[in-house]
Short mmCIF file of C-alpha atoms (C1' of nucleotides) in Angstrom, two decimals:
data_model
loop_
_atom_site.label_atom_id
_atom_site.label_comp_id
_atom_site.label_asym_id
_atom_site.label_seq_id
_atom_site.Cartn_x
_atom_site.Cartn_y
_atom_site.Cartn_z
CA MET U 1 -17.61 -14.46 1.12
CA GLU U 2 -15.16 -14.27 3.66
CA TRP U 3 -12.16 -11.76 4.09
CA GLU U 4 -9.40 -12.03 5.70
CA ILE U 5 -6.88 -10.34 7.11
CA GLN U 6 -3.40 -10.56 5.75
CA HIS U 7 -0.56 -9.30 7.89
CA GLY U 8 3.09 -9.15 7.77
CA GLY U 9 5.28 -6.82 5.81
CA GLU U 10 5.21 -4.92 2.55
CA GLU U 11 5.44 -8.30 0.40
CA ASN U 12 2.21 -9.51 1.41
CA LEU U 13 0.91 -6.48 -1.05
CA GLN U 14 2.23 -8.65 -3.92
CA ASN U 15 0.30 -12.11 -2.67
CA GLN U 16 -2.91 -10.49 -1.81
CA ILE U 17 -3.37 -8.13 -5.07
CA GLN U 18 -2.05 -12.15 -7.16
CA ASN U 19 -3.40 -14.63 -5.54
CA GLY U 20 -5.87 -12.61 -2.64
CA VAL U 21 -9.33 -12.42 -3.03
CA CYS U 22 -9.07 -10.87 -6.53
CA GLY U 23 -7.32 -14.22 -7.51
CA LYS U 24 -4.59 -14.05 -9.80
CA VAL U 25 -4.77 -10.95 -11.80
CA MET U 26 -2.21 -8.91 -12.98
CA SER U 27 1.54 -9.80 -14.19
CA ASP U 28 3.90 -9.90 -11.93
CA GLU U 29 5.43 -7.05 -13.48
CA GLN U 30 2.45 -5.09 -13.30
CA VAL U 31 2.11 -5.89 -9.51
CA GLU U 32 5.95 -4.92 -9.25
CA GLU U 33 5.22 -1.22 -10.53
CA LEU U 34 1.95 -1.16 -8.36
CA LYS U 35 3.70 -1.41 -5.54
CA LYS U 36 6.28 0.17 -6.15
CA GLN U 37 4.12 3.30 -7.10
CA ILE U 38 1.99 3.15 -3.96
CA VAL U 39 4.91 2.39 -1.87
CA ALA U 40 6.14 5.89 -2.95
CA TYR U 41 3.14 7.57 -2.35
CA SER U 42 2.42 6.71 0.89
CA ALA U 43 5.97 7.95 1.94
CA ILE U 44 5.25 11.16 -0.26
CA SER U 45 1.88 11.26 1.99
CA GLU U 46 3.81 10.77 5.68
CA GLN U 47 6.69 13.39 4.94
CA LEU U 48 4.18 15.47 3.63
CA ALA U 49 1.82 14.81 6.76
CA GLU U 50 4.70 15.32 8.67
CA LEU U 51 5.83 18.71 7.42
CA HIS U 52 2.56 19.96 8.09
CA LYS U 53 2.54 18.69 11.46
CA SER U 54 5.14 19.97 12.59
CA MET U 55 4.38 23.48 10.37
CA SER U 56 1.51 23.87 12.14
CA ALA U 57 3.09 22.75 15.48
CA HIS U 58 5.25 25.54 15.51
CA HIS U 59 4.41 28.53 13.72
CA ASP U 60 1.08 31.13 14.46
CA PHE U 61 -1.00 30.61 10.94
CA THR U 62 -3.38 32.90 11.24
CA GLY U 63 -6.61 31.02 11.41
CA ILE U 64 -4.72 28.11 12.98
CA ARG U 65 -5.96 27.61 16.64
CA LEU U 66 -2.93 26.45 18.77
CA GLY U 67 -2.95 24.53 21.31
CA LYS U 68 -3.08 26.84 24.73
CA LEU U 69 -0.65 24.97 26.42
CA TYR U 70 1.45 25.50 23.38
CA CYS U 71 2.54 29.24 24.58
CA ASP U 72 5.86 30.22 26.48
CA PRO U 73 5.62 30.46 30.25
CA ILE U 74 6.78 33.82 29.93
CA SER U 75 3.62 35.37 27.72
CA ALA U 76 1.64 33.59 30.06
CA SER U 77 2.59 34.76 32.97
CA VAL U 78 2.91 38.08 31.35
CA GLY U 79 -0.70 39.03 31.92
CA HIS U 80 -2.94 37.19 29.92
CA LYS U 81 -5.68 35.51 31.74
CA ILE U 82 -4.70 32.57 32.71
CA THR U 83 -8.09 32.08 34.26
CA ALA U 84 -9.05 29.45 30.94
CA ARG U 85 -9.49 25.86 31.97
CA GLN U 86 -6.20 23.77 32.07
CA ARG U 87 -6.25 20.42 29.86
CA TRP U 88 -3.46 19.20 28.38
CA THR U 89 -3.77 19.05 24.89
CA PRO U 90 -1.23 16.83 23.19
CA SER U 91 1.45 18.54 20.75
CA PRO U 92 1.45 16.88 17.68
CA LEU U 93 4.76 15.85 18.36
CA GLN U 94 3.91 14.20 21.15
CA LEU U 95 1.27 12.69 19.90
CA GLN U 96 2.96 11.02 17.62
CA ILE U 97 5.31 9.65 20.01
CA LEU U 98 2.92 8.46 21.67
CA GLU U 99 0.95 6.55 19.40
CA LYS U 100 4.41 5.08 18.49
CA ILE U 101 5.20 3.87 22.03
CA TYR U 102 1.14 2.28 22.18
CA GLU U 103 1.42 -0.27 18.98
CA GLN U 104 4.71 -1.35 20.33
CA GLY U 105 3.74 -1.70 24.04
CA ILE U 106 1.49 -4.23 25.72
CA GLY U 107 -1.18 -2.10 27.12
CA THR U 108 -0.31 0.46 29.55
CA PRO U 109 2.94 1.08 30.78
CA SER U 110 4.57 0.50 34.28
CA LYS U 111 4.43 3.61 36.42
CA GLN U 112 8.63 3.22 35.50
CA LYS U 113 7.97 3.92 31.90
CA ILE U 114 5.26 5.99 32.37
CA LYS U 115 8.20 8.49 34.06
CA GLU U 116 10.33 7.82 31.05
CA ILE U 117 7.72 8.37 28.82
CA ALA U 118 6.94 12.05 30.51
CA SER U 119 10.29 13.24 30.79
CA GLU U 120 10.77 12.09 26.85
CA LEU U 121 7.44 13.74 26.20
CA ALA U 122 8.18 16.51 28.57
CA GLN U 123 11.03 17.78 25.63
CA HIS U 124 7.99 18.26 23.46
CA GLY U 125 5.64 20.40 25.76
CA PRO U 126 4.29 20.52 29.17
CA ILE U 127 3.30 17.14 30.36
CA SER U 128 2.69 15.32 32.96
CA GLU U 129 2.94 12.01 34.15
CA SER U 130 -0.83 11.52 34.43
CA ASN U 131 -1.58 13.05 31.42
CA VAL U 132 0.86 10.22 30.09
CA TYR U 133 -1.26 7.52 32.21
CA ASN U 134 -4.51 8.84 30.88
CA TRP U 135 -3.58 8.10 27.17
CA PHE U 136 -3.09 5.28 27.41
CA GLN U 137 -6.06 4.78 29.55
CA ASN U 138 -7.96 6.16 26.98
CA ARG U 139 -6.35 5.05 23.99
CA ARG U 140 -6.80 1.39 24.82
CA ALA U 141 -10.58 1.72 25.68
CA ARG U 142 -11.45 3.55 22.69
CA SER U 143 -9.94 1.70 20.59
CA LYS U 144 -11.40 -0.96 22.26
CA ARG U 145 -14.88 0.06 21.95
CA LYS U 146 -14.78 1.22 18.59
CA PHE U 147 -18.14 0.92 17.26
CA GLN U 148 -18.85 -0.22 13.52
CA VAL U 149 -19.51 3.12 11.49
CA SER U 150 -22.30 1.31 8.91
CA THR U 151 -23.18 4.36 6.82
CA GLY U 152 -26.03 4.50 4.81
CA SER U 153 -27.04 4.72 1.77
CA VAL U 154 -28.82 7.25 0.63
CA ASN U 155 -32.36 7.47 1.68
CA ALA U 156 -34.55 9.05 0.05
CA GLU U 157 -35.35 11.98 2.21
CA SER U 158 -31.92 12.64 1.58
CA GLU U 159 -31.22 12.68 -1.51
CA PRO U 160 -32.45 16.02 -3.14
CA ASP U 161 -29.56 15.77 -5.01
CA VAL U 162 -29.39 17.76 -8.07
CA SER U 163 -30.17 21.26 -6.35
CA THR U 164 -27.70 20.62 -3.21
CA LYS U 165 -24.91 19.94 -5.00
CA GLU U 166 -24.52 22.96 -6.42
CA LYS U 167 -24.60 24.77 -2.92
CA LYS U 168 -21.79 22.66 -0.73
CA THR U 169 -18.55 24.14 -1.75
CA LYS U 170 -15.79 22.77 -0.31
CA PRO U 171 -12.43 23.95 1.97
CA VAL U 172 -9.97 25.94 0.57
CA GLY U 173 -7.45 23.24 -0.71
CA LEU U 174 -9.87 20.90 -1.85
CA ASP U 175 -10.50 22.95 -5.32
CA PHE U 176 -7.74 20.90 -7.11
CA ILE U 177 -10.19 17.66 -6.03
CA ASP U 178 -12.28 18.64 -8.35
CA ASN U 179 -9.59 18.09 -11.55
CA PHE U 180 -9.89 14.77 -11.01
CA SER U 181 -13.28 13.58 -9.68
CA GLN U 182 -16.21 13.97 -11.62
CA GLY U 183 -18.88 13.05 -9.20
CA VAL U 184 -18.13 10.74 -6.42
CA GLU U 185 -19.90 7.29 -5.26
CA SER U 186 -20.42 6.49 -2.06
CA PHE U 187 -17.57 4.45 -0.22
CA TYR U 188 -17.04 2.37 2.79
CA PHE U 189 -14.09 1.74 4.51
CA GLN U 190 -13.55 0.31 8.25
CA GLY U 191 -11.06 -0.58 10.40
CA SER U 192 -10.13 -2.13 13.77
CA GLU U 193 -7.09 -2.87 15.78
CA SER U 194 -4.89 -5.90 15.46
CA GLY U 195 -1.72 -6.63 16.32
CA THR U 196 1.43 -4.32 16.10
CA LYS U 197 0.67 -3.25 12.86
CA MET U 198 -1.95 -1.46 11.24
CA TRP U 199 -3.12 -2.33 7.67
CA HIS U 200 -6.81 -1.12 6.10
CA LEU U 201 -8.43 -3.03 3.37
CA VAL U 202 -10.28 -1.17 1.30
CA LEU U 203 -12.46 -2.98 -1.32
CA CYS U 204 -14.34 -1.09 -4.10
CA GLN U 205 -16.46 -2.23 -7.11
CA ASN U 206 -17.76 -1.13 -9.94
CA HIS U 207 -19.50 -2.70 -13.01
CA ASN U 208 -16.03 -3.07 -14.59
CA PHE U 209 -14.42 -5.16 -11.75
CA PRO U 210 -13.93 -4.87 -8.19
CA PHE U 211 -11.01 -3.60 -6.42
CA PHE U 212 -9.05 -4.12 -3.47
CA PHE U 213 -6.04 -2.14 -1.42
CA PHE U 214 -4.07 -2.84 1.29
CA PHE U 215 -2.34 0.65 2.83
CA SER U 216 0.35 -0.86 5.31
CA PHE U 217 0.08 2.07 7.61
CA PHE U 218 -3.48 0.96 8.51
CA LYS U 219 -5.26 -0.32 10.83
CA SER U 220 -6.22 -3.95 9.63
CA SER U 221 -9.69 -4.58 8.55
CA PHE U 222 -12.10 -7.04 7.12
CA CYS U 223 -15.41 -7.82 6.02
CA ARG U 224 -17.48 -10.77 5.38
CA ASP U 225 -20.65 -12.17 4.31
CA MET P 1 -20.16 -7.78 9.13
CA GLU P 2 -21.28 -8.18 5.59
CA TRP P 3 -20.73 -6.18 2.58
CA GLU P 4 -23.59 -4.82 0.88
CA ILE P 5 -24.38 -2.94 -2.01
CA GLN P 6 -26.00 0.13 -2.40
CA HIS P 7 -27.19 -0.13 -5.39
CA GLY P 8 -27.42 -3.26 -7.47
CA GLY P 9 -27.50 -5.98 -4.67
CA GLU P 10 -25.32 -8.17 -3.26
CA GLU P 11 -25.21 -10.42 -6.44
CA ASN P 12 -23.46 -7.90 -7.96
CA LEU P 13 -20.26 -8.25 -6.06
CA GLN P 14 -20.20 -12.19 -6.39
CA ASN P 15 -21.21 -12.71 -9.95
CA GLN P 16 -18.20 -9.58 -10.15
CA ILE P 17 -15.77 -11.34 -8.80
CA GLN P 18 -16.73 -15.00 -9.55
CA ASN P 19 -17.10 -14.31 -13.02
CA GLY P 20 -15.42 -11.96 -13.96
CA VAL P 21 -14.52 -8.69 -13.14
CA CYS P 22 -11.80 -10.01 -10.86
CA GLY P 23 -11.23 -12.97 -11.26
CA LYS P 24 -9.79 -13.08 -14.66
CA VAL P 25 -6.63 -11.78 -15.61
CA MET P 26 -6.59 -7.65 -15.91
CA SER P 27 -7.66 -6.46 -18.97
CA ASP P 28 -5.03 -4.11 -20.95
CA GLU P 29 -7.99 -1.32 -19.71
CA GLN P 30 -8.46 -2.34 -16.29
CA VAL P 31 -4.52 -1.69 -16.40
CA GLU P 32 -5.05 1.72 -17.77
CA GLU P 33 -7.43 2.66 -15.39
CA LEU P 34 -4.65 1.56 -12.47
CA LYS P 35 -2.19 3.69 -14.68
CA LYS P 36 -4.36 6.31 -14.82
CA GLN P 37 -5.17 6.40 -11.34
CA ILE P 38 -1.54 6.24 -9.95
CA VAL P 39 -1.04 9.16 -12.44
CA ALA P 40 -3.67 11.26 -10.88
CA TYR P 41 -2.24 10.55 -7.37
CA SER P 42 1.22 11.05 -8.31
CA ALA P 43 -0.84 14.84 -9.42
CA ILE P 44 -2.58 15.24 -6.43
CA SER P 45 0.56 14.63 -3.96
CA GLU P 46 2.02 17.25 -6.13
CA GLN P 47 -0.45 19.38 -6.00
CA LEU P 48 -0.42 18.82 -1.65
CA ALA P 49 3.21 19.54 -1.90
CA GLU P 50 2.64 22.94 -3.98
CA LEU P 51 0.05 23.94 -1.59
CA HIS P 52 2.22 23.68 1.19
CA LYS P 53 5.14 25.19 -0.27
CA SER P 54 2.90 28.00 -1.17
CA MET P 55 1.67 28.52 2.45
CA SER P 56 5.07 28.12 4.09
CA ALA P 57 7.68 29.71 2.07
CA HIS P 58 10.38 30.43 4.25
CA HIS P 59 10.68 26.85 5.07
CA ASP P 60 12.91 24.80 3.30
CA PHE P 61 11.40 21.95 1.24
CA THR P 62 14.53 21.03 -0.39
CA GLY P 63 14.18 17.73 0.94
CA ILE P 64 10.25 17.03 -0.45
CA ARG P 65 10.57 15.40 -4.85
CA LEU P 66 7.80 14.45 -5.97
CA GLY P 67 8.58 11.49 -8.44
CA LYS P 68 6.48 10.94 -11.31
CA LEU P 69 6.23 7.00 -12.55
CA TYR P 70 4.34 7.50 -14.59
CA CYS P 71 4.76 10.50 -17.56
CA ASP P 72 1.37 10.39 -19.55
CA PRO P 73 -1.15 12.88 -17.77
CA ILE P 74 -4.11 12.59 -16.68
CA SER P 75 -6.66 14.78 -18.31
CA ALA P 76 -9.19 14.37 -16.44
CA SER P 77 -12.53 16.22 -17.19
CA VAL P 78 -13.76 18.95 -14.92
CA GLY P 79 -15.32 17.13 -12.37
CA HIS P 80 -18.51 18.47 -9.89
CA LYS P 81 -18.77 19.29 -6.86
CA ILE P 82 -17.97 16.43 -4.04
CA THR P 83 -20.62 15.98 -1.96
CA ALA P 84 -19.39 14.39 1.14
CA ARG P 85 -21.12 14.58 4.58
CA GLN P 86 -18.99 14.83 7.00
CA ARG P 87 -21.36 14.95 9.82
CA TRP P 88 -24.44 12.62 10.94
CA THR P 89 -27.92 14.66 10.35
CA PRO P 90 -30.21 12.58 12.37
CA SER P 91 -34.05 12.62 10.46
CA PRO P 92 -36.56 13.46 11.62
CA LEU P 93 -38.00 10.51 13.13
CA GLN P 94 -34.75 9.61 14.02
CA LEU P 95 -34.75 12.29 16.46
CA GLN P 96 -37.95 11.66 17.10
CA ILE P 97 -37.37 7.87 18.39
CA LEU P 98 -34.09 9.06 20.57
CA GLU P 99 -35.91 11.40 22.03
CA LYS P 100 -38.20 8.69 23.29
CA ILE P 101 -35.36 6.28 24.62
CA TYR P 102 -33.72 9.12 26.42
CA GLU P 103 -37.28 10.34 27.89
CA GLN P 104 -38.22 6.62 29.01
CA GLY P 105 -34.57 5.51 29.32
CA ILE P 106 -32.24 5.32 32.56
CA GLY P 107 -28.71 7.37 30.81
CA THR P 108 -26.61 5.89 28.19
CA PRO P 109 -27.70 2.73 27.18
CA SER P 110 -25.65 -0.60 27.18
CA LYS P 111 -23.37 -0.78 24.09
CA GLN P 112 -26.26 -3.82 23.61
CA LYS P 113 -29.33 -1.42 23.62
CA ILE P 114 -27.39 0.53 21.07
CA LYS P 115 -27.01 -1.62 18.57
CA GLU P 116 -30.50 -2.19 18.77
CA ILE P 117 -30.76 1.00 18.46
CA ALA P 118 -29.18 2.32 15.83
CA SER P 119 -30.18 -0.90 14.26
CA GLU P 120 -33.93 0.12 14.16
CA LEU P 121 -33.19 3.68 13.18
CA ALA P 122 -31.20 2.40 10.12
CA GLN P 123 -34.16 1.78 8.91
CA HIS P 124 -34.92 5.63 8.89
CA GLY P 125 -31.45 6.89 7.45
CA PRO P 126 -28.06 6.67 7.57
CA ILE P 127 -27.03 5.69 10.78
CA SER P 128 -24.23 4.21 12.96
CA GLU P 129 -23.71 3.48 16.39
CA SER P 130 -21.38 5.51 17.62
CA ASN P 131 -23.71 7.97 16.43
CA VAL P 132 -26.07 6.68 19.02
CA TYR P 133 -23.77 7.37 21.10
CA ASN P 134 -22.77 10.09 20.67
CA TRP P 135 -26.44 11.66 20.55
CA PHE P 136 -27.31 10.13 24.24
CA GLN P 137 -24.20 11.79 25.44
CA ASN P 138 -24.33 14.93 24.20
CA ARG P 139 -28.23 14.74 25.10
CA ARG P 140 -27.51 14.30 28.57
CA ALA P 141 -25.14 16.61 29.07
CA ARG P 142 -26.42 19.77 27.83
CA SER P 143 -30.01 19.27 29.05
CA LYS P 144 -27.53 18.97 32.52
CA ARG P 145 -25.99 22.36 31.13
CA LYS P 146 -29.32 23.94 30.07
CA PHE P 147 -30.25 23.58 33.98
CA GLN P 148 -27.40 24.39 35.55
CA VAL P 149 -27.58 27.61 33.21
CA SER P 150 -30.98 28.72 33.89
CA THR P 151 -30.69 28.05 37.67
CA GLY P 152 -26.82 29.20 38.21
CA SER P 153 -26.14 32.56 37.83
CA VAL P 154 -26.64 35.28 36.19
CA ASN P 155 -23.70 37.12 35.17
CA ALA P 156 -21.42 34.42 34.83
CA GLU P 157 -22.29 34.87 31.39
CA SER P 158 -19.10 37.62 30.91
CA GLU P 159 -16.82 36.11 28.18
CA PRO P 160 -15.77 38.96 26.01
CA ASP P 161 -12.45 37.46 24.54
CA VAL P 162 -11.06 39.12 21.96
CA SER P 163 -9.37 36.33 19.93
CA THR P 164 -12.41 34.49 19.54
CA LYS P 165 -12.64 36.90 16.80
CA GLU P 166 -10.44 35.39 14.15
CA LYS P 167 -10.16 31.97 15.04
CA LYS P 168 -13.53 31.26 12.62
CA THR P 169 -11.02 31.83 9.65
CA LYS P 170 -11.18 29.09 7.44
CA PRO P 171 -9.20 26.50 6.74
CA VAL P 172 -5.77 27.07 4.58
CA GLY P 173 -3.51 24.89 2.88
CA LEU P 174 -3.17 21.66 3.84
CA ASP P 175 -5.10 21.96 6.76
CA PHE P 176 -8.41 20.38 5.40
CA ILE P 177 -6.76 16.86 5.62
CA ASP P 178 -7.27 17.85 10.06
CA ASN P 179 -11.01 18.59 9.48
CA PHE P 180 -11.45 15.12 7.77
CA SER P 181 -9.17 13.15 10.25
CA GLN P 182 -9.91 14.03 13.57
CA GLY P 183 -8.98 10.65 15.30
CA VAL P 184 -11.35 8.75 13.40
CA GLU P 185 -10.29 5.38 11.36
CA SER P 186 -14.10 4.80 9.93
CA PHE P 187 -15.04 7.26 7.69
CA TYR P 188 -17.60 7.39 4.95
CA PHE P 189 -17.81 9.44 1.79
CA GLN P 190 -20.81 9.99 -0.34
CA GLY P 191 -21.67 11.17 -3.98
CA SER P 192 -23.41 10.35 -7.30
CA GLU P 193 -23.07 9.15 -10.51
CA SER P 194 -22.45 11.46 -13.34
CA GLY P 195 -21.83 10.78 -17.15
CA THR P 196 -20.11 7.28 -17.40
CA LYS P 197 -17.39 7.60 -15.49
CA MET P 198 -17.00 7.45 -12.16
CA TRP P 199 -15.25 8.42 -9.28
CA HIS P 200 -14.23 7.53 -5.66
CA LEU P 201 -12.77 9.78 -2.94
CA VAL P 202 -10.96 7.89 -0.50
CA LEU P 203 -9.70 9.48 3.17
CA CYS P 204 -8.34 7.85 5.36
CA GLN P 205 -5.84 8.80 8.08
CA ASN P 206 -4.74 6.82 10.95
CA HIS P 207 -3.06 8.63 14.09
CA ASN P 208 0.31 9.36 12.55
CA PHE P 209 -0.70 10.98 9.57
CA PRO P 210 -3.64 11.45 7.12
CA PHE P 211 -3.56 10.02 3.61
CA PHE P 212 -5.88 10.00 1.05
CA PHE P 213 -6.80 8.56 -1.90
CA PHE P 214 -8.66 8.53 -5.49
CA PHE P 215 -10.30 5.10 -7.28
CA SER P 216 -11.59 5.83 -10.53
CA PHE P 217 -14.33 2.75 -10.87
CA PHE P 218 -16.17 1.81 -8.14
CA LYS P 219 -19.65 1.21 -7.59
CA SER P 220 -20.97 2.22 -3.84
CA SER P 221 -21.14 -0.15 -1.30
CA PHE P 222 -21.17 -0.33 2.25
CA CYS P 223 -20.92 -2.75 4.86
CA ARG P 224 -22.85 -2.87 8.06
CA ASP P 225 -22.68 -4.80 11.36
"C1'" DT Y 1 -21.78 35.29 1.15
"C1'" DC Y 2 -21.34 35.95 5.64
"C1'" DT Y 3 -22.55 35.41 10.94
"C1'" DC Y 4 -24.68 32.52 14.64
"C1'" DT Y 5 -26.22 28.57 17.11
"C1'" DA Y 6 -27.72 23.78 17.25
"C1'" DT Y 7 -25.47 19.80 17.72
"C1'" DG Y 8 -22.58 15.55 16.14
"C1'" DA Y 9 -17.88 14.55 17.61
"C1'" DA Y 10 -13.32 13.87 19.68
"C1'" DT Y 11 -11.48 13.24 23.52
"C1'" DG Y 12 -9.18 14.85 28.83
"C1'" DA Y 13 -9.82 13.53 32.90
"C1'" DA Y 14 -12.73 11.51 36.40
"C1'" DT Y 15 -15.12 8.38 38.12
"C1'" DG Y 16 -17.03 2.48 39.46
"C1'" DC J 1 -10.41 -1.50 32.84
"C1'" DA J 2 -15.04 0.08 31.79
"C1'" DT J 3 -18.41 4.16 31.94
"C1'" DT J 4 -19.32 8.73 32.65
"C1'" DC J 5 -18.29 13.74 32.27
"C1'" DA J 6 -16.87 18.01 31.23
"C1'" DT J 7 -15.13 20.70 27.56
"C1'" DT J 8 -13.90 21.87 23.35
"C1'" DC J 9 -13.90 21.92 18.16
"C1'" DA J 10 -15.92 22.01 13.84
"C1'" DT J 11 -19.87 21.72 10.57
"C1'" DA J 12 -24.50 22.16 8.77
"C1'" DG J 13 -27.98 24.98 8.34
"C1'" DA J 14 -30.81 29.32 9.29
"C1'" DG J 15 -31.69 33.95 8.79
"C1'" DA J 16 -29.41 38.01 7.02
#
DNA sequence: TCTCTATGAATGAATG
DNA sequence: CATTCATTCATAGAGA
C-alpha cells in the first residue's frame, strides 16, 4: 500500500476524498458539504489562533510568561537587573512573518534580504540581522533533520490503564473535550516538508471504515508500506 | 516507512480498504458519523471562542462568528479522561541501554547510529529517534554542567528572583494549545477504548497556528520508520 | 492538591 | 550547511 502526496490547492481535497486512497465513496454533494465545512472551520481555528497569539503578545496575563525582550527599554533601564542573558526570542508576530518568508523563499536570504527582513521585523520587537540569519539557518537545518517520530503501541509495562486514568487531570480548558470524547485510542500523525505549501495527511481507521483527511495548512506527509 | 496497526494486525487496514469499508460507497451511517464530527468540531470551535472571549472581555470580538453548518446537536455522552502522553519517558530498560551506550560512546551518535539505537530500544517501549537524540544531548549537557558546578564556586548560586514564583500558574484558556504545539509537527496521542464508541483527538500545529480535530471512529495505528 | 525536582524537548547561537 | 553547545521551558512523578 502506498500513500502519495497530492500537492495543490483546495480542489484537491475533493479528488482525494473521491478518487484517492479511499476510492469513490462519497457523493459530490457530500464532498462539497464536507469541504465547505472543513474550510470554514480551519479558517475559524486560524482566526482564533491569531487572536490568541496577538493577545498573548500584548497583554500581561498573570501566569503567562512574557519573553524577556518584549519589555520596553524604559522599564528595563529603570532598574531591574538586566543581568539576565540576552537571547533573542522572536515575538509571535515576528515568527509568523519569518515563517511566511521561509515558506516562499528558496534558501537562506541574501545579505541584503536579511537587512530588509530585520528592519521589517524590528517593528514588532527588538531584533538584529544575525538573529534573522541564525533563524533561517536553524529553521532549515531542523526541518531537514526532523526525525521520524514513531509512536509505539501501548506497551505492556506502561499500561496499568484503569488505575492511571483517573489521576490524570487535563489542563484547564480541556475539560470540555471530555464532552466529545469517550475514550481515545492512539493515533499517528506525521509530516515532512515539501514544496511551498504545507499539507498534512491524517489517516485513521477503525472497524467501520478507515478515514483520511488532508489539511491544507499542514506540511505534506505520506506513508507507505 | 510503513503503517502498522496496533491492535488487530496489518491485514485489517488492507481488508478495510480493499474489501469493504473504504472501497464501497459510504453508507448513510458513515455519512451520519461524519456529520456528527463536523458538529463536534463546530461546538469545539465555539467553546474555544467562548473561552477566549471570557478571558479577554476587554477585547473586541465582533469579527468572530462561528457558523453552524449543521444544526443537529451532538449529544455525546460524557466521556472519560483523555490520556495523552506528551512526553516520552524512557523505560528502565531503555535507560539502561542508553546509559551503556553513552558510557562507551564518543559523544552524540551519528544519525545512522541513532536510527539503530532507536529501533533497538523500540523493542522495550515506544520511542522515537528524536527521543534518542535529545537524550544524548541532554545527557552530555547535564553531566558537563554538573561537573562545572561541583568544581566551580559555590556562591554563584544566588538566585532569589521573586518573579519566578508566580510563573507556576497553570495555563489559562487557550494557552493549553501552546502546551501541545511547541513547534513540533509530529506528535502522538494515545488513549484507550471504552464502550462501543471510540474517539480520536487529533492535535496538530504548524508554525502559524495550532489546530485540533476530533475523529470518532478510528482504530489506532501508528507509523514507524 | 500542591510543591519540588529531574528531565524531555525546543531553540538561539556557535563552531566545523 | 552540518553539528554541537547552552539555556530555557514544561511536564511527569515523587513527596508532603
